[in-house]
mmCIF file of N, CA and C in Angstrom:
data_model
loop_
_atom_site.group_PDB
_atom_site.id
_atom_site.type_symbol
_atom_site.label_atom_id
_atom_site.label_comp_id
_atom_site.label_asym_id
_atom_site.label_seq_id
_atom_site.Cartn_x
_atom_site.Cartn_y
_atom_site.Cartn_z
ATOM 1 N N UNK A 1 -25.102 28.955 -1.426
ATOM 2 C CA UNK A 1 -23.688 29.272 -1.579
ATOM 3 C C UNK A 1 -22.849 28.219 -0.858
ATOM 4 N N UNK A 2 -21.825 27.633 -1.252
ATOM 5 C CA UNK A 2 -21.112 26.957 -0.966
ATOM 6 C C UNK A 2 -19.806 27.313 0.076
ATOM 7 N N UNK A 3 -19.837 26.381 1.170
ATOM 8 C CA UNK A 3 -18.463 27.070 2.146
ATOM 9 C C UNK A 3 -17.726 26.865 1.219
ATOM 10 N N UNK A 4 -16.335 27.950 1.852
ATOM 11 C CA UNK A 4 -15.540 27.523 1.556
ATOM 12 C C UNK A 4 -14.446 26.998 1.835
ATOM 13 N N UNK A 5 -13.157 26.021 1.013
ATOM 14 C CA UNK A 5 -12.513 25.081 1.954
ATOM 15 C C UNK A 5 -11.548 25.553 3.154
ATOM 16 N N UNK A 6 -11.639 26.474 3.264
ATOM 17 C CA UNK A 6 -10.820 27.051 4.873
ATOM 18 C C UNK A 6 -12.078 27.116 6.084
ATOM 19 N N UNK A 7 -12.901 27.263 5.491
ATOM 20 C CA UNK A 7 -14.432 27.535 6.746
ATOM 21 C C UNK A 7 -14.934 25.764 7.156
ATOM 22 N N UNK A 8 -14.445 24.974 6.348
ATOM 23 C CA UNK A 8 -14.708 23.280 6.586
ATOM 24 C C UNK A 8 -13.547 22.692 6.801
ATOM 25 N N UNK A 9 -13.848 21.868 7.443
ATOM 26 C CA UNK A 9 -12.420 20.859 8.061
ATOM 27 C C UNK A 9 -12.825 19.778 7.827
ATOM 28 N N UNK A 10 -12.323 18.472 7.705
ATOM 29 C CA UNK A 10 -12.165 16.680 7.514
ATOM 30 C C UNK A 10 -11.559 16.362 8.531
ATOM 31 N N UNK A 11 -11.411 15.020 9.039
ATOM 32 C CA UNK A 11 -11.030 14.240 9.999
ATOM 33 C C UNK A 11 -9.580 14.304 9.598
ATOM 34 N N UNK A 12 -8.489 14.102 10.369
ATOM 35 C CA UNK A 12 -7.094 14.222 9.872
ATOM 36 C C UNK A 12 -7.233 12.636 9.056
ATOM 37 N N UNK A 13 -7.416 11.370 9.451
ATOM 38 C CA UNK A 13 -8.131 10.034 8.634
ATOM 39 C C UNK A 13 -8.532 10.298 7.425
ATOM 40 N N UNK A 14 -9.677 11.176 7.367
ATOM 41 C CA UNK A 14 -10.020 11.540 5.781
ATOM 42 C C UNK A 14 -8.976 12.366 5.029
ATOM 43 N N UNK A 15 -8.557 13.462 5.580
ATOM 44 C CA UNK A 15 -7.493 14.079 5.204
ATOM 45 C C UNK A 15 -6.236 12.927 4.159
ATOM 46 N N UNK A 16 -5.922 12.014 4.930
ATOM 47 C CA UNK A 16 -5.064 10.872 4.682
ATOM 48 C C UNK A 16 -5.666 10.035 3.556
ATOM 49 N N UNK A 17 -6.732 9.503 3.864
ATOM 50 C CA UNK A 17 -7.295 8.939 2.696
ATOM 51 C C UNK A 17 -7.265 9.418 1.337
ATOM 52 N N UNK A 18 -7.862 10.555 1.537
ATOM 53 C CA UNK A 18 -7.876 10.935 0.108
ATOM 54 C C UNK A 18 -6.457 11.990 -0.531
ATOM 55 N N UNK A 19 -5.105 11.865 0.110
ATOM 56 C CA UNK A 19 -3.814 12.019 -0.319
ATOM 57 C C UNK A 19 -4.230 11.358 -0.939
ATOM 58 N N UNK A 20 -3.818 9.832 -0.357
ATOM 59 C CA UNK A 20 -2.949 8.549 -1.123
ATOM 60 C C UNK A 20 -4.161 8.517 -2.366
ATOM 61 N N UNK A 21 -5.580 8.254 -2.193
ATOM 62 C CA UNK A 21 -6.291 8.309 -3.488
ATOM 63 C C UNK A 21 -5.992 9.152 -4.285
ATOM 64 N N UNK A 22 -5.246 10.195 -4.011
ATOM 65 C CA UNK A 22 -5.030 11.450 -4.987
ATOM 66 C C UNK A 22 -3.626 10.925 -5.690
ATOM 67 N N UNK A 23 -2.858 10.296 -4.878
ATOM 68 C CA UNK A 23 -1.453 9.959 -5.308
ATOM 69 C C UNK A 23 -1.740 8.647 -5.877
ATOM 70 N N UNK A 24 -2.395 7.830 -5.892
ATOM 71 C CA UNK A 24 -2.744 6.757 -6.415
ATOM 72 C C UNK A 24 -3.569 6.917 -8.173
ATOM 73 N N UNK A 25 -4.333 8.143 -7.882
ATOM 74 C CA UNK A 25 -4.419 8.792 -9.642
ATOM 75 C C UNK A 25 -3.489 9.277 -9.878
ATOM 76 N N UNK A 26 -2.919 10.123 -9.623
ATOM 77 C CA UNK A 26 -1.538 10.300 -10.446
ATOM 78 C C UNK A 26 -0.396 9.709 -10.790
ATOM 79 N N UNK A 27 -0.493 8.521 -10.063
ATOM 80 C CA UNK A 27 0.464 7.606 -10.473
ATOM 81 C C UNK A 27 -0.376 6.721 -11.079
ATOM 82 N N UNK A 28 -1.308 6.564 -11.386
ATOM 83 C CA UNK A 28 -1.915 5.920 -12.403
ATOM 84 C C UNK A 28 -2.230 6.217 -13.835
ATOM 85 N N UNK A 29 -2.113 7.497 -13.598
ATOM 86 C CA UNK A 29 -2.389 8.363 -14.472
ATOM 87 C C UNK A 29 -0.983 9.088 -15.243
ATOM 88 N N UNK A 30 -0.211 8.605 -15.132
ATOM 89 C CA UNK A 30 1.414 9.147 -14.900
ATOM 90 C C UNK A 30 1.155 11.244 -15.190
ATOM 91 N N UNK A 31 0.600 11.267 -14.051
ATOM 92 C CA UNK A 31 0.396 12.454 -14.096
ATOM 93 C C UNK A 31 1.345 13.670 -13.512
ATOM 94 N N UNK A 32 1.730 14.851 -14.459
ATOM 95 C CA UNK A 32 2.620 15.488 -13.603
ATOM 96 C C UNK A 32 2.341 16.522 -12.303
ATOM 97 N N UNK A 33 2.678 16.787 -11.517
ATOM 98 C CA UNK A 33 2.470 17.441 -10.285
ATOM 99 C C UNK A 33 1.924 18.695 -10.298
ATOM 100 N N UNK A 34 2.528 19.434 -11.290
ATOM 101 C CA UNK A 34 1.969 20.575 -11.592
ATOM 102 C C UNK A 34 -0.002 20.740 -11.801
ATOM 103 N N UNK A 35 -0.120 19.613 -12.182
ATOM 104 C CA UNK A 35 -2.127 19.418 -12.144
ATOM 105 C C UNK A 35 -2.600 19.856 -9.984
ATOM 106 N N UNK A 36 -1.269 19.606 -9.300
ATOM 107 C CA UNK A 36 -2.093 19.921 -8.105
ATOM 108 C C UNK A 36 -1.960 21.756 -7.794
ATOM 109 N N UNK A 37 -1.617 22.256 -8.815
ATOM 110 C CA UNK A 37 -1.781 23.852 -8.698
ATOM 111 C C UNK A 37 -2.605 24.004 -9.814
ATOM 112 N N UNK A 38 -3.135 23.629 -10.728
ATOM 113 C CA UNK A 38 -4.303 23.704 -12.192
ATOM 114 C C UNK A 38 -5.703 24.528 -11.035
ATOM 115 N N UNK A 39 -5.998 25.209 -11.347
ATOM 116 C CA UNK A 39 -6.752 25.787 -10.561
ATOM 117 C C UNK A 39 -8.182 25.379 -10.890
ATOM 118 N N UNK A 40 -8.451 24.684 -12.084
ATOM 119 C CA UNK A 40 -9.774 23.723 -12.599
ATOM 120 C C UNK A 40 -9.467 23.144 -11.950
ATOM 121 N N UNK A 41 -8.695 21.772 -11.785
ATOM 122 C CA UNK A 41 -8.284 20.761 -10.965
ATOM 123 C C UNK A 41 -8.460 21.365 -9.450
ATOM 124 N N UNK A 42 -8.275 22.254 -8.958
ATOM 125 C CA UNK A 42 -8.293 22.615 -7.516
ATOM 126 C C UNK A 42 -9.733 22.883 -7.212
ATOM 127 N N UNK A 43 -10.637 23.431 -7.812
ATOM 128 C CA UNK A 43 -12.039 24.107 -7.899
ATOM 129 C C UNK A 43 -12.358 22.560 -7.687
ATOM 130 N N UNK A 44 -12.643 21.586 -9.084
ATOM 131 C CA UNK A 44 -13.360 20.183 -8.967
ATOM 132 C C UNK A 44 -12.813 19.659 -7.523
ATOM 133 N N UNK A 45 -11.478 19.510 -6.817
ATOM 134 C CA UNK A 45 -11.577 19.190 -6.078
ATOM 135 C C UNK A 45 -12.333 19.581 -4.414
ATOM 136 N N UNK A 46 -12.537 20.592 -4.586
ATOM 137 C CA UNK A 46 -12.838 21.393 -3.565
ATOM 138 C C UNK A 46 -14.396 21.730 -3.546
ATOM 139 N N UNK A 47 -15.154 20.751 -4.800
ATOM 140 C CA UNK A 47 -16.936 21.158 -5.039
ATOM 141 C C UNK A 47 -16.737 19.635 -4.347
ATOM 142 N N UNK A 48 -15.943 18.505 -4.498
ATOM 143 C CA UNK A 48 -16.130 17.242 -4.310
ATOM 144 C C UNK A 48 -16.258 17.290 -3.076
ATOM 145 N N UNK A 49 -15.469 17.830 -2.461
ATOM 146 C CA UNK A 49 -14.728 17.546 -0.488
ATOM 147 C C UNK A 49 -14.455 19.434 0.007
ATOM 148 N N UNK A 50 -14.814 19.452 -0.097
ATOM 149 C CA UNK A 50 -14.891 21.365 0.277
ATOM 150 C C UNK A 50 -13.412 21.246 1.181
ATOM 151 N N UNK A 51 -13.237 20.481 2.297
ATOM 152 C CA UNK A 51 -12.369 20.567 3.482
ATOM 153 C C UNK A 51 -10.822 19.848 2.733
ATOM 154 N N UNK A 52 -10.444 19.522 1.989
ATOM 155 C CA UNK A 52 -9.531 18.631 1.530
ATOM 156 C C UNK A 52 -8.506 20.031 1.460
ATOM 157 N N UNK A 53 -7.174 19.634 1.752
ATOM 158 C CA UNK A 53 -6.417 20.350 1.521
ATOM 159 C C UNK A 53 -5.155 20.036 0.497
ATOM 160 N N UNK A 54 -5.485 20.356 -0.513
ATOM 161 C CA UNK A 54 -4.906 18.953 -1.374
ATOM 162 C C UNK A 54 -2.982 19.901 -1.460
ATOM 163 N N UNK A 55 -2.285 18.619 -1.489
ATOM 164 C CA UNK A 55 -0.820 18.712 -1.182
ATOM 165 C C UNK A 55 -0.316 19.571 -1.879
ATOM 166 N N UNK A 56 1.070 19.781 -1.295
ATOM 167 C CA UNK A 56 2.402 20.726 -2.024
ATOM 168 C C UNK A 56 2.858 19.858 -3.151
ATOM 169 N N UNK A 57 4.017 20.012 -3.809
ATOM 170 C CA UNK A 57 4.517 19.324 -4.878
ATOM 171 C C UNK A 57 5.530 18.261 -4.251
ATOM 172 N N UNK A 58 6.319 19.237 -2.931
ATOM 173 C CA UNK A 58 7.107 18.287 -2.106
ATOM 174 C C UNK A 58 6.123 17.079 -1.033
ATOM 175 N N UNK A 59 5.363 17.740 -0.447
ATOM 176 C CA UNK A 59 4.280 16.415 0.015
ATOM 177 C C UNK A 59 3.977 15.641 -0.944
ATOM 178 N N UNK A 60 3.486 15.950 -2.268
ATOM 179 C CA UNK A 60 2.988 14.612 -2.977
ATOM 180 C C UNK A 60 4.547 14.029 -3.438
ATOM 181 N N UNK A 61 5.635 14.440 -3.510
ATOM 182 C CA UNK A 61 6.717 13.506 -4.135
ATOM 183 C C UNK A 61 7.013 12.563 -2.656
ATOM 184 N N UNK A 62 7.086 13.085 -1.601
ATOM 185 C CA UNK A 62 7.466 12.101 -0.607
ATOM 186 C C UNK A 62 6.176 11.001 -0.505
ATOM 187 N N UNK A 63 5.072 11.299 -0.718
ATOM 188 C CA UNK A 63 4.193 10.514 -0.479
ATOM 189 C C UNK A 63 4.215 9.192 -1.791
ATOM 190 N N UNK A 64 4.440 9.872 -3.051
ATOM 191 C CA UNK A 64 5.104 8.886 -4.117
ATOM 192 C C UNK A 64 6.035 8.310 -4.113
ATOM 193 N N UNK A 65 7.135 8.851 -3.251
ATOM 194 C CA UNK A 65 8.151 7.602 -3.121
ATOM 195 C C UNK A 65 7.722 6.841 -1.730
ATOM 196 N N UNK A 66 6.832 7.124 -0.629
ATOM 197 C CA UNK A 66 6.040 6.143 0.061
ATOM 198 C C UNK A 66 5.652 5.102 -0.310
ATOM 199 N N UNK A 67 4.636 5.593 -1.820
ATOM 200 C CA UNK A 67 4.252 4.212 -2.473
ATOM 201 C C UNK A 67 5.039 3.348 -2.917
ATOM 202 N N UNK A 68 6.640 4.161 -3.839
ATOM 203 C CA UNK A 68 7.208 3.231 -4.213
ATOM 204 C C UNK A 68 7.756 2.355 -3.603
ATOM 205 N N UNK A 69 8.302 2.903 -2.281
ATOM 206 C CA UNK A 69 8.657 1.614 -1.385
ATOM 207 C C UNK A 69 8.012 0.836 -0.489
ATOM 208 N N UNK A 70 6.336 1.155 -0.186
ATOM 209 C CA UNK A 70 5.685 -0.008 -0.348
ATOM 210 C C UNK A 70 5.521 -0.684 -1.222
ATOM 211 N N UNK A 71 5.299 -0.480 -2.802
ATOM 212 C CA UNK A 71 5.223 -1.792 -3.604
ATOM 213 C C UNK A 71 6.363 -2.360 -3.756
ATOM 214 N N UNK A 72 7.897 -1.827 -3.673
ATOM 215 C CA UNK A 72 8.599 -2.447 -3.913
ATOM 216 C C UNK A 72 8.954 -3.531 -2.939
ATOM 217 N N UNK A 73 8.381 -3.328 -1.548
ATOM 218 C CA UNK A 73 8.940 -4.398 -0.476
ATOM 219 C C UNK A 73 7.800 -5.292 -0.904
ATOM 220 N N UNK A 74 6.691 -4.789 -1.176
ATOM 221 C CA UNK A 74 5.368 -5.731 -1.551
ATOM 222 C C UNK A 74 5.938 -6.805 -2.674
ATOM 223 N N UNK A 75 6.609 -6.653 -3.811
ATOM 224 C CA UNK A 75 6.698 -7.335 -5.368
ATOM 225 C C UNK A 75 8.014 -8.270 -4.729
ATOM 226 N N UNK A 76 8.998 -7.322 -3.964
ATOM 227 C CA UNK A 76 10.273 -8.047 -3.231
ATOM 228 C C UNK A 76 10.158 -9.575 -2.187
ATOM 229 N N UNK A 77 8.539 -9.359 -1.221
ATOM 230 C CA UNK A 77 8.156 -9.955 -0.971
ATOM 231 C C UNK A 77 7.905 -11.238 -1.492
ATOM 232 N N UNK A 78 6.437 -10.858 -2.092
ATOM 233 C CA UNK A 78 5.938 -11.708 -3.586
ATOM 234 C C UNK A 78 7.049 -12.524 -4.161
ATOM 235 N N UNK A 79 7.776 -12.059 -4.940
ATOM 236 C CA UNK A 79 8.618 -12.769 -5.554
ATOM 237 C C UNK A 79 10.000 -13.492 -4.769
ATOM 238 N N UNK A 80 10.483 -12.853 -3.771
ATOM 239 C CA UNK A 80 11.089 -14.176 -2.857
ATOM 240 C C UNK A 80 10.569 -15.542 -2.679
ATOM 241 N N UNK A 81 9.049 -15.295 -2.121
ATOM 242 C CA UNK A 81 8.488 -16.519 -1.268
ATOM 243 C C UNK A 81 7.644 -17.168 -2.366
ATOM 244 N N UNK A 82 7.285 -16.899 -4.020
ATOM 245 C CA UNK A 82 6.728 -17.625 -4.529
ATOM 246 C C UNK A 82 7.157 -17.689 -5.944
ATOM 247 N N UNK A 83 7.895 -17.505 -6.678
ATOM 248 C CA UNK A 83 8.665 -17.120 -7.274
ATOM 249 C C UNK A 83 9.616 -18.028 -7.691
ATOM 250 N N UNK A 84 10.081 -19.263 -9.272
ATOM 251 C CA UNK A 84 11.245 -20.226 -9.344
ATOM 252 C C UNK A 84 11.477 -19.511 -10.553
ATOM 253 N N UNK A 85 10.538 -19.166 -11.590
ATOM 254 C CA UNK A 85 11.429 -18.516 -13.005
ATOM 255 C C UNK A 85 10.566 -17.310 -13.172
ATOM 256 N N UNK A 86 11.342 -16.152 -13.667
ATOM 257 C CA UNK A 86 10.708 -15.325 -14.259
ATOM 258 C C UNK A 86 10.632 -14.702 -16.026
ATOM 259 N N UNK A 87 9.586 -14.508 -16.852
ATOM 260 C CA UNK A 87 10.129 -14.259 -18.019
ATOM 261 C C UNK A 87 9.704 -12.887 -17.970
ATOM 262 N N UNK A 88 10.934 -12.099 -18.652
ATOM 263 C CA UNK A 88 11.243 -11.154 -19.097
ATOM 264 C C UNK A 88 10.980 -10.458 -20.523
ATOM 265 N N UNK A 89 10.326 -9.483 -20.661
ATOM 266 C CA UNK A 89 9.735 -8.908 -21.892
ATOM 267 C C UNK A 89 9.975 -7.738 -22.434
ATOM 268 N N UNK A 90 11.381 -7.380 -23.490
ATOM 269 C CA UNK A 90 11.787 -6.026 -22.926
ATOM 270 C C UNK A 90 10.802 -5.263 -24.323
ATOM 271 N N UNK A 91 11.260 -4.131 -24.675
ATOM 272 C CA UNK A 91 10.852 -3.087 -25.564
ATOM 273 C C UNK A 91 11.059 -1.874 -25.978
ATOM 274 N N UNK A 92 11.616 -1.951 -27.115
ATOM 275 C CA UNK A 92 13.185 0.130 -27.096
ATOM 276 C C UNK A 92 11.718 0.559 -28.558
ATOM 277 N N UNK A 93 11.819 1.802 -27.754
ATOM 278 C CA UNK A 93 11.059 3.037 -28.616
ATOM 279 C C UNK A 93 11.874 4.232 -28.434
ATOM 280 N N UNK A 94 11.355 5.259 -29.489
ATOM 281 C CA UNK A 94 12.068 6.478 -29.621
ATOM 282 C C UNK A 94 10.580 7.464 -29.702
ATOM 283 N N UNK A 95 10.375 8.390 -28.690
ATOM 284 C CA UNK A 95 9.208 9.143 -28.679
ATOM 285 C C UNK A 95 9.649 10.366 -29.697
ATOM 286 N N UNK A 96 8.419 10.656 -29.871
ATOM 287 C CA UNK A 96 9.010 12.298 -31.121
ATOM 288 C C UNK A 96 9.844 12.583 -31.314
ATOM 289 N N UNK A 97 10.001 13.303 -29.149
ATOM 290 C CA UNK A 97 11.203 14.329 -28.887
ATOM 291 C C UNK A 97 12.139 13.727 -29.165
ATOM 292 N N UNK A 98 12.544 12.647 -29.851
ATOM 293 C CA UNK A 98 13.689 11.529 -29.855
ATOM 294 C C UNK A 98 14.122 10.918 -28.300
ATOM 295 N N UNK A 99 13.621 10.733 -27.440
ATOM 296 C CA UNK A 99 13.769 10.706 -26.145
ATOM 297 C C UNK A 99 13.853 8.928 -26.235
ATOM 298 N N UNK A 100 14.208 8.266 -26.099
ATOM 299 C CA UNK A 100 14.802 6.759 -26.313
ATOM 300 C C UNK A 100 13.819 6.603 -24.360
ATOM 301 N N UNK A 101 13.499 4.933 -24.999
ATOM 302 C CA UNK A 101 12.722 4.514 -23.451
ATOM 303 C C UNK A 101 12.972 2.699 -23.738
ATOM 304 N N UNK A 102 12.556 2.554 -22.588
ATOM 305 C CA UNK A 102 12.873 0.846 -22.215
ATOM 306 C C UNK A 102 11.746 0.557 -21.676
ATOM 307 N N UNK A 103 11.304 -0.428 -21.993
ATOM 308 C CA UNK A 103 9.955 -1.315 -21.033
ATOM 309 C C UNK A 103 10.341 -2.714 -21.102
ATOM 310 N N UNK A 104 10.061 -2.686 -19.525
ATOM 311 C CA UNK A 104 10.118 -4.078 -19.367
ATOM 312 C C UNK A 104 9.097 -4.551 -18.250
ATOM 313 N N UNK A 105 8.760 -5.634 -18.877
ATOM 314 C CA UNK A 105 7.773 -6.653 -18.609
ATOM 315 C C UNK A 105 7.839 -7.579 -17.728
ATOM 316 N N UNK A 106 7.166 -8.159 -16.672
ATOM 317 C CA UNK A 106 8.054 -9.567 -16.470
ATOM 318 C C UNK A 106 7.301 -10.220 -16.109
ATOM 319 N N UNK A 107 6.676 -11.214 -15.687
ATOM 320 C CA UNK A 107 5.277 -11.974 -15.948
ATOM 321 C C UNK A 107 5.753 -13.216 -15.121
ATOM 322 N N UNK A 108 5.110 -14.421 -14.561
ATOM 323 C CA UNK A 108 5.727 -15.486 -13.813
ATOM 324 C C UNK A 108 3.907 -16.518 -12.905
ATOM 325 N N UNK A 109 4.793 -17.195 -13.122
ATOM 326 C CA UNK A 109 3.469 -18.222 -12.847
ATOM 327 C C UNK A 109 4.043 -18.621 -11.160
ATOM 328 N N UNK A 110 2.681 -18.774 -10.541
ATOM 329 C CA UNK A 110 3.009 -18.821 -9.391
ATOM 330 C C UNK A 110 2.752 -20.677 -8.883
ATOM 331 N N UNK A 111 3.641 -20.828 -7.817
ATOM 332 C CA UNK A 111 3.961 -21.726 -7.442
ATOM 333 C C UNK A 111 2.548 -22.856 -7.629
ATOM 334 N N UNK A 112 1.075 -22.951 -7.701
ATOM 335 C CA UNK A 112 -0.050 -23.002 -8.272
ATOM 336 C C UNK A 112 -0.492 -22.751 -9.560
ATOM 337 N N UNK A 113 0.209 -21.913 -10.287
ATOM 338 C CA UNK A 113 -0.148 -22.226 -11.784
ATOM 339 C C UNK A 113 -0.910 -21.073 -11.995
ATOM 340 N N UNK A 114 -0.882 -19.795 -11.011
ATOM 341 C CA UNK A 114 -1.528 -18.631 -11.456
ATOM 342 C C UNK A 114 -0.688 -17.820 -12.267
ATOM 343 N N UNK A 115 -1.210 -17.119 -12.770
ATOM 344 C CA UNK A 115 -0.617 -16.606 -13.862
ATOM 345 C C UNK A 115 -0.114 -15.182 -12.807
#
């Protein structure tokens, strides 16, 4: 029989780790929040790591805009210090719901010739 996740504990470190891995699939996954109350989704997580206490809806949004403003100082970075042209790639769709969207692209060779 398997403990269960209130009778096991994780390192507050592991605890941390596997947020951001959790927030790092769902933002990869453009996944909505509501999957961290899916009670399949809660079971698989909890056969994986028994002790994980996986987040609120308000913990994982602050922790997603964490990420966003690390990558954004990260790309802000990046592109200050290496960065002379950038090309731009846009793209207009209309989904089913008629819901109109924009993508944009932007791509740039680095001061070395990396792509």
């Amino acid at each position: 029989m398997q403990a269960s996740s209130s009778q096991v504990s994780i390192t507050p470190q592991k605890q941390e780790l596997l947020e951001r891995k959790l927030i790092e699939f769902i933002i990869h996954f453009v996944l909505p929040l509501y999957i961290l109350k899916n009670q399949s989704f809660c079971e698989f997580v909890h056969t994986c790591e028994p002790g994980f206490k996986i987040p609120c809806e308000k913990t994982a949004k602050g922790l997603i805009y964490e990420a966003y403003e690390w990558s954004h100082d990260q790309l802000s970075s990046l592109l200050l210090n290496s960065v002379t042209a950038i090309h731009l790639t846009t793209d207009l769709w209309t989904a089913k719901s008629r819901h109109g969207y924009l993508g944009i692209t932007a791509t740039w060779l680095s001061s070395d010739f990396k792509f």
